[in-house]
XYZ file of C-alpha atoms in Angstrom:
398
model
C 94.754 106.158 60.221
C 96.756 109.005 59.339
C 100.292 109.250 61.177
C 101.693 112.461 62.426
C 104.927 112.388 63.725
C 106.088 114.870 65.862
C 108.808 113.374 67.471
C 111.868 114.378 65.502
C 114.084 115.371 68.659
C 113.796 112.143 69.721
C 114.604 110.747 66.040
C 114.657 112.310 62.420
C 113.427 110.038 59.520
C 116.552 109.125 56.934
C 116.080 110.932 53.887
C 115.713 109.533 50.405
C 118.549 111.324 49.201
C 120.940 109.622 52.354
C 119.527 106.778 51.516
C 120.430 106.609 48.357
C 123.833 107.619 49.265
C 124.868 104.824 51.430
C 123.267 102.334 49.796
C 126.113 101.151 47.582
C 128.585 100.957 50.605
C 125.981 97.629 52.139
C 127.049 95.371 49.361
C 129.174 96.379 46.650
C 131.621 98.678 48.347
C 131.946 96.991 51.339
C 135.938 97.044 51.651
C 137.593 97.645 54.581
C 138.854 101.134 54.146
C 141.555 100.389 56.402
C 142.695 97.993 53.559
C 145.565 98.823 50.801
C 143.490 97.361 47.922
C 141.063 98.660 45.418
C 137.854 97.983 47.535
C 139.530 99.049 50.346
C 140.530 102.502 48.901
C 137.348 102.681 47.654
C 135.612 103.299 50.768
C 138.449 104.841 52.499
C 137.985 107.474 49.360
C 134.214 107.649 50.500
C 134.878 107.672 54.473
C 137.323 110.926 53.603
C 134.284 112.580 51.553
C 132.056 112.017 54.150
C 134.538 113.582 56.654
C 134.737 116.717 54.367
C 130.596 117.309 54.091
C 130.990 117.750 57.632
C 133.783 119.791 57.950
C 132.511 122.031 55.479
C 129.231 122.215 57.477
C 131.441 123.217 60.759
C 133.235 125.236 58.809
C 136.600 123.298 60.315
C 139.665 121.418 59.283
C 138.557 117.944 57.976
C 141.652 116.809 60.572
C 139.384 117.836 63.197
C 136.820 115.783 62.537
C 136.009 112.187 64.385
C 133.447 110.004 63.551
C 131.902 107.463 66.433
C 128.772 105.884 66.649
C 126.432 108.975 67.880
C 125.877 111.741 70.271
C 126.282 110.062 73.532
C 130.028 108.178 72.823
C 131.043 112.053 71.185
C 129.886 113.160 74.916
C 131.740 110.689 76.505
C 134.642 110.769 74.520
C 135.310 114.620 75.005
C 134.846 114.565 78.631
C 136.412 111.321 79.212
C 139.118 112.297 76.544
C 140.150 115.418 78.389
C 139.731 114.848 82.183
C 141.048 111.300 82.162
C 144.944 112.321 81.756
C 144.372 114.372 85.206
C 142.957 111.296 87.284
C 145.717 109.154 85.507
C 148.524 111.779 86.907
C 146.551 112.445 90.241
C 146.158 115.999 89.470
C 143.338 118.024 90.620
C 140.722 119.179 87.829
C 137.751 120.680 87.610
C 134.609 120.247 85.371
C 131.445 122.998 85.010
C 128.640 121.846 83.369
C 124.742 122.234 83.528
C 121.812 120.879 85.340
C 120.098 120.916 82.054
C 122.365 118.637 79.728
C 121.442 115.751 77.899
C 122.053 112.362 79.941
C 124.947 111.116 78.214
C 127.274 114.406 79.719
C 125.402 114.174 83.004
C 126.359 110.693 83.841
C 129.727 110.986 81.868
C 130.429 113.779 84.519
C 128.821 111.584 87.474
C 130.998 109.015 86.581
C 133.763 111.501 86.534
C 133.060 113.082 89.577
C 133.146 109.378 91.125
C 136.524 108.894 90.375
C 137.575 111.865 91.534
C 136.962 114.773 88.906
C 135.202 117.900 91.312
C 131.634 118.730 89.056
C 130.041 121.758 89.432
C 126.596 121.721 88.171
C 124.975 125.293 86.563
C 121.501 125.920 87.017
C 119.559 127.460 84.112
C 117.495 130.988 84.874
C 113.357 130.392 84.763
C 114.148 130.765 80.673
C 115.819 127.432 80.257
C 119.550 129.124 79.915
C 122.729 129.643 81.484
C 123.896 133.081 82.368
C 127.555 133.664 81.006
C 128.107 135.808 84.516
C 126.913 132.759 86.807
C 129.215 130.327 84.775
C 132.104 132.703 85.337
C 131.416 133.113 88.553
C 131.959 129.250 89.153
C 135.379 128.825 87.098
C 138.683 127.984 89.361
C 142.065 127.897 88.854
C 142.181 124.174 88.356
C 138.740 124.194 85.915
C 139.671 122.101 83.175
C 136.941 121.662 81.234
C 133.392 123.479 80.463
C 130.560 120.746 78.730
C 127.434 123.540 78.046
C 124.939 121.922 75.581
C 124.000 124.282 72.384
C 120.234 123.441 71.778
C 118.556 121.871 74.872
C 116.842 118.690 73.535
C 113.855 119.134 75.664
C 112.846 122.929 75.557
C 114.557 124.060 72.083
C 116.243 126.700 73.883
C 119.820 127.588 72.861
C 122.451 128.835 74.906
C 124.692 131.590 74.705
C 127.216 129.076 73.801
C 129.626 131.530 71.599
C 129.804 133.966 75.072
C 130.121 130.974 77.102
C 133.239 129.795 75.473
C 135.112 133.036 74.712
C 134.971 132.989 78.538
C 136.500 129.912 78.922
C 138.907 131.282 76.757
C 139.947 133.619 78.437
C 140.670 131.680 81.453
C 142.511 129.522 79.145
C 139.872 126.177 80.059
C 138.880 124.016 77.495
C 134.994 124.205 76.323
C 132.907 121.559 74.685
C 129.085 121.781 73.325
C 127.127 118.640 72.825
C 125.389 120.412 69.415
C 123.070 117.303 68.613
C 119.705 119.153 68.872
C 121.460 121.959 66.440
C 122.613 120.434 63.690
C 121.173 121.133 60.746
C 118.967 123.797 62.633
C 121.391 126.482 63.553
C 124.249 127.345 61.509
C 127.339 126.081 63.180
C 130.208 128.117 62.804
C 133.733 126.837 64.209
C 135.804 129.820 62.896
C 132.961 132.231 63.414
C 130.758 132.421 66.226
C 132.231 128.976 67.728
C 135.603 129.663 67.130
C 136.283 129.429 71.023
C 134.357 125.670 71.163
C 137.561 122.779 71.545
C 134.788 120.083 70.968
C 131.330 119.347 69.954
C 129.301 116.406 69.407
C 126.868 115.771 66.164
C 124.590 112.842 66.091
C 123.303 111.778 62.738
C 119.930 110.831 63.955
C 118.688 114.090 64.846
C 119.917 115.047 61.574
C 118.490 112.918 58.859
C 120.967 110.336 58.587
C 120.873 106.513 60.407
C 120.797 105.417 63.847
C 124.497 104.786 65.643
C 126.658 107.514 63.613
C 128.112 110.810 65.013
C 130.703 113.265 65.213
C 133.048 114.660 67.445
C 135.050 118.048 66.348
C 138.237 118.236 67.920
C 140.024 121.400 67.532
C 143.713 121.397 66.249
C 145.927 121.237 68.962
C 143.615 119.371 71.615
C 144.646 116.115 73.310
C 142.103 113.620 73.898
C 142.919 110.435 75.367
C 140.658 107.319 73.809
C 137.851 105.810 75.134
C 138.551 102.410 72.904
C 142.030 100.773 72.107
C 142.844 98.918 69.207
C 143.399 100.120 65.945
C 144.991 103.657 64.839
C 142.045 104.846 63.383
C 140.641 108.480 63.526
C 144.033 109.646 63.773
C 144.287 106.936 66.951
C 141.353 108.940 68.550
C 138.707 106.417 68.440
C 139.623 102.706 67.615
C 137.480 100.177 65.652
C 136.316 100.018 61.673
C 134.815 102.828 60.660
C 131.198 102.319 59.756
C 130.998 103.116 56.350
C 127.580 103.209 55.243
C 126.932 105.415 58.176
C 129.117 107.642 57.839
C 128.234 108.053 53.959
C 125.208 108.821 55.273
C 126.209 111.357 57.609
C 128.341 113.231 55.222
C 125.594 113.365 52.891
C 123.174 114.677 55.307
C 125.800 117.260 55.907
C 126.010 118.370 52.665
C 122.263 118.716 52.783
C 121.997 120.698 55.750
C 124.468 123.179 54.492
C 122.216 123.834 51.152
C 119.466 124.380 52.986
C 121.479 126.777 54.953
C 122.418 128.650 51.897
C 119.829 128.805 50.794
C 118.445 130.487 53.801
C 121.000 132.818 53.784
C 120.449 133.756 49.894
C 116.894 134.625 50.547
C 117.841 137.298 53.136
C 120.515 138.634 50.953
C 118.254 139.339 48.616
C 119.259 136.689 46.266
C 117.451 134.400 44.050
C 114.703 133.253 46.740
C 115.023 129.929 47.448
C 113.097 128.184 50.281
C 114.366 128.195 53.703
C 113.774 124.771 55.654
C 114.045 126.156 59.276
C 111.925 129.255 58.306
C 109.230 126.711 57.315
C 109.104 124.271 60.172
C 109.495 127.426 62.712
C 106.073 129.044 60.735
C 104.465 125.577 61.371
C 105.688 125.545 65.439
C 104.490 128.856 65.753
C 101.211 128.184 64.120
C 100.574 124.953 66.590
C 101.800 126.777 69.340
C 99.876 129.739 69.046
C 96.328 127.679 68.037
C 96.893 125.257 70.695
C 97.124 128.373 73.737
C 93.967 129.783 71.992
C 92.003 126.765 72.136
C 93.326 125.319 75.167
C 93.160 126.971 78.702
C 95.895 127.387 81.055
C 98.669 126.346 78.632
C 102.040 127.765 78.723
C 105.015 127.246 76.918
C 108.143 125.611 78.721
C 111.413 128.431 77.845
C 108.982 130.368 75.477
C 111.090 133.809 77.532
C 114.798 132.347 75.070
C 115.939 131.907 72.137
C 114.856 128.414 70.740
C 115.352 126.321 68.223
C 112.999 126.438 65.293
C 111.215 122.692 65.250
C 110.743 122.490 69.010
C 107.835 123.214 71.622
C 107.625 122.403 75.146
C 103.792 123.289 76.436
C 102.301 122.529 79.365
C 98.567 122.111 80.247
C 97.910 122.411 84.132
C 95.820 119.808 85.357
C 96.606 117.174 82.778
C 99.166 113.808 83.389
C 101.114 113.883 80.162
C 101.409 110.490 80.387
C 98.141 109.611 79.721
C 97.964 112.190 77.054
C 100.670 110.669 74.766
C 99.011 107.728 75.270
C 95.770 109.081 74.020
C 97.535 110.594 71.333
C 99.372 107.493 69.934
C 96.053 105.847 69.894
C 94.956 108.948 67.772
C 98.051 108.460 65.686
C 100.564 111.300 66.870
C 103.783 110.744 67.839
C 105.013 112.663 71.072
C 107.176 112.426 73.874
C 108.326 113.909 77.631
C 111.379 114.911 76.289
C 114.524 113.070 75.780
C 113.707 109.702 73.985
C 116.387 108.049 76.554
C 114.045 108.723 79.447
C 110.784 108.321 77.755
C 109.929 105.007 80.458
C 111.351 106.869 83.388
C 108.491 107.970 86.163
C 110.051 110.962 87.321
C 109.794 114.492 86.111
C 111.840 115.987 83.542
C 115.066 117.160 85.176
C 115.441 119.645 82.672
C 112.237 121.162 84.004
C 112.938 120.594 87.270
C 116.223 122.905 86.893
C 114.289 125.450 85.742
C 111.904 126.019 88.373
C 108.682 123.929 87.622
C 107.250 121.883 90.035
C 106.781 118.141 89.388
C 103.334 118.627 88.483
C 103.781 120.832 86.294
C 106.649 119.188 84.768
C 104.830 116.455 84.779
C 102.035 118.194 82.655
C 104.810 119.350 80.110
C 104.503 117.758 76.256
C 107.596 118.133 74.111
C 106.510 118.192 70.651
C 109.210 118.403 68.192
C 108.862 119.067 64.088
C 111.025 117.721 61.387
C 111.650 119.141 57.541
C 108.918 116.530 56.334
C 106.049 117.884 59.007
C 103.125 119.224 56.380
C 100.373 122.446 57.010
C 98.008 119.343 56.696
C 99.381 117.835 59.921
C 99.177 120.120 61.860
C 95.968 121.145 61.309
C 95.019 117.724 61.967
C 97.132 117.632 65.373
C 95.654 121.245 66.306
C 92.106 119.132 66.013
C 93.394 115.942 68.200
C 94.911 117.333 70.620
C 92.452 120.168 72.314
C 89.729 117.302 71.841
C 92.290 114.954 74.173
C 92.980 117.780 76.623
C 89.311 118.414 77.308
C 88.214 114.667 77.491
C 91.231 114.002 80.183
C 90.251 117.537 82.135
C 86.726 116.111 81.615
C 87.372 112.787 83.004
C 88.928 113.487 86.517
């Protein structure tokens, strides 16, 4: 049976070229790079490369990068990082975020809020965003920190996050953007559009490279108080070995993200054309999307009124239990999900689509189905032949 995979939100496949990359670092240069010796420097040498690919992708200091094991500690770590030093000195401090976020800031700010950290929770418009005059609306004089995701990980759609923090700016807050479901989809910026963004997490799953690496920017000047204790590493910012061949991996995912980006932007300048990745895998979203509301009735698209990113679709058919529709599909061979890959066992309704104004039903009719750079024109052909068959046989069945 032919496999289609259209799951890459919830997990990008490692490509042969990261692969290839780390694979030295498993057994032959497997020094500690804290260590003073050969070996040691060796991957220490590698570890500092790695930390420049991504720099260079944020366009950032190489200082300001932190590497961790994924998206979720990078969350915790900049909320934690920042708000714990107030609870610590019993000073009042306030966090905004959204009701739209990825777990791993909602119940680092639950947790927060807990102990004694006052949360106020945005709600997105019908569109799946936050408007920059309801966020100011909410700030206070004791607002510490602002955590407003980039790329929602469910819906694709991306948030005004560049008019979000020059806000917080200007009320002199701190702002922080978990950017895992924009890497190496968006161009990220840090002296450009982002220049106002004090953190934001990368996961290097959702961008080509292994399982349990990430990033956390921190801007010059911040101060972030550990989550681990132990060694100095990361400039004492987040204790414990580094994981090398991870983080070999992520920098060399970096490095291919940014090509692609240039070579995006060398197209449109009129320069030798060279192929543009996210121009690609938006033409194939666009082409399932718009087959799949032609051949299917009453489907919709979840956020289809925003911005999105270019790999991700969030449709809906009314009268159909999703749940029983991925399950149809696996057996077909396509990979699918609710949305976030964390919740994919959970019963309830997406929250994300429950912020934005859907019912449960029709939340729980919603289908995230997300691309990745190695989705073919043959796939989704096939999937635009699987899945209207499915949603007729289910409609047909109850």
């Amino acid at each position: 049976m032919q496999r289609i995979y259209l799951d890459a939100n919830a997990t990008t496949p490692v490509l042969p070229e990261v692969v290839d990359a780390m694979r030295p670092f498993w057994s032959e240069s497997f020094g500690n790079p804290s260590s003073a010796h050969h070996s040691g420097q060796r991957t220490r040498s590698a570890v500092e490369h790695a930390r420049a690919s991504v720099a260079k992708l944020l366009n950032c200091t190489a200082k300001e990068i932190v590497f961790t094991s994924g998206g979720t500690e990078s969350d915790n770590l900049a909320l934690s990082g920042v708000l714990q030093p107030f609870l610590d000195n019993h000073e009042p401090a306030h966090l905004i975020t959204t009701q739209i976020e990825h777990h791993a800031v909602l119940y680092a700010a639950q947790s927060l809020e807990r102990r004694g950290i006052e949360v106020t929770y945005l709600a997105p418009t019908p569109a799946g965003v936050i408007d920059p005059a309801a966020f100011e609306a909410v700030v206070k004089p004791h607002t510490k920190l602002v955590s407003i995701m980039l790329a929602n990980n469910e819906t694709g759609a991306i948030q005004p996050v560049g008019k979000l923090a020059r806000i917080a700016k200007e009320h002199g807050i701190l702002f922080h953007t978990d950017a895992v479901q924009a890497a190496a989809k968006l161009p990220l910026d840090l002296s450009g559009e982002f220049k106002n963004v004090d953190l934001l997490s990368l996961s290097g799953h959702k961008m080509y490279a292994p399982q349990g690496t990430g990033v956390l920017f921190v801007r010059k000047g911040v101060q972030l108080a550990p989550l681990f204790h132990g060694g100095p590493h990361e400039r004492q910012r987040r204790a414990g070995t580094e994981n090398v061949p991870g983080i070999v991996a992520l920098g060399r995912a970096a490095e291919l993200a940014l090509s692609s980006q240039l070579s995006a932007l060398s197209s449109k300048l009129d320069a030798t054309p060279l192929s543009s990745t996210a121009a690609q895998i938006s033409t194939l979203r666009d082409r399932l999307e718009i087959n799949l509301l032609a051949a299917i009735p009453g489907a919709h698209i979840n956020a289809v009124a925003s911005p999105r990113v270019a790999n991700t679709t969030n449709i809906r058919f009314d009268g159909i239990d999703a749940e029983s529709l991925l399950i149809a599909l696996d057996i077909q061979g396509i990979a699918a999900s609710f949305g976030a890959a964390c919740q994919s066992g959970a019963t309830e309704p997406s929250h994300v689509l429950l912020a934005m104004g859907l019912t449960p039903a029709k939340a729980r009719s919603s289908l995230r189905l997300s691309l990745s750079r190695l989705t073919t024109e043959d796939e989704i052909a096939r999937a635009l032949e699987i899945i209207p068959t499915l949603v007729h046989r289910l409609r047909s069945t109850k």
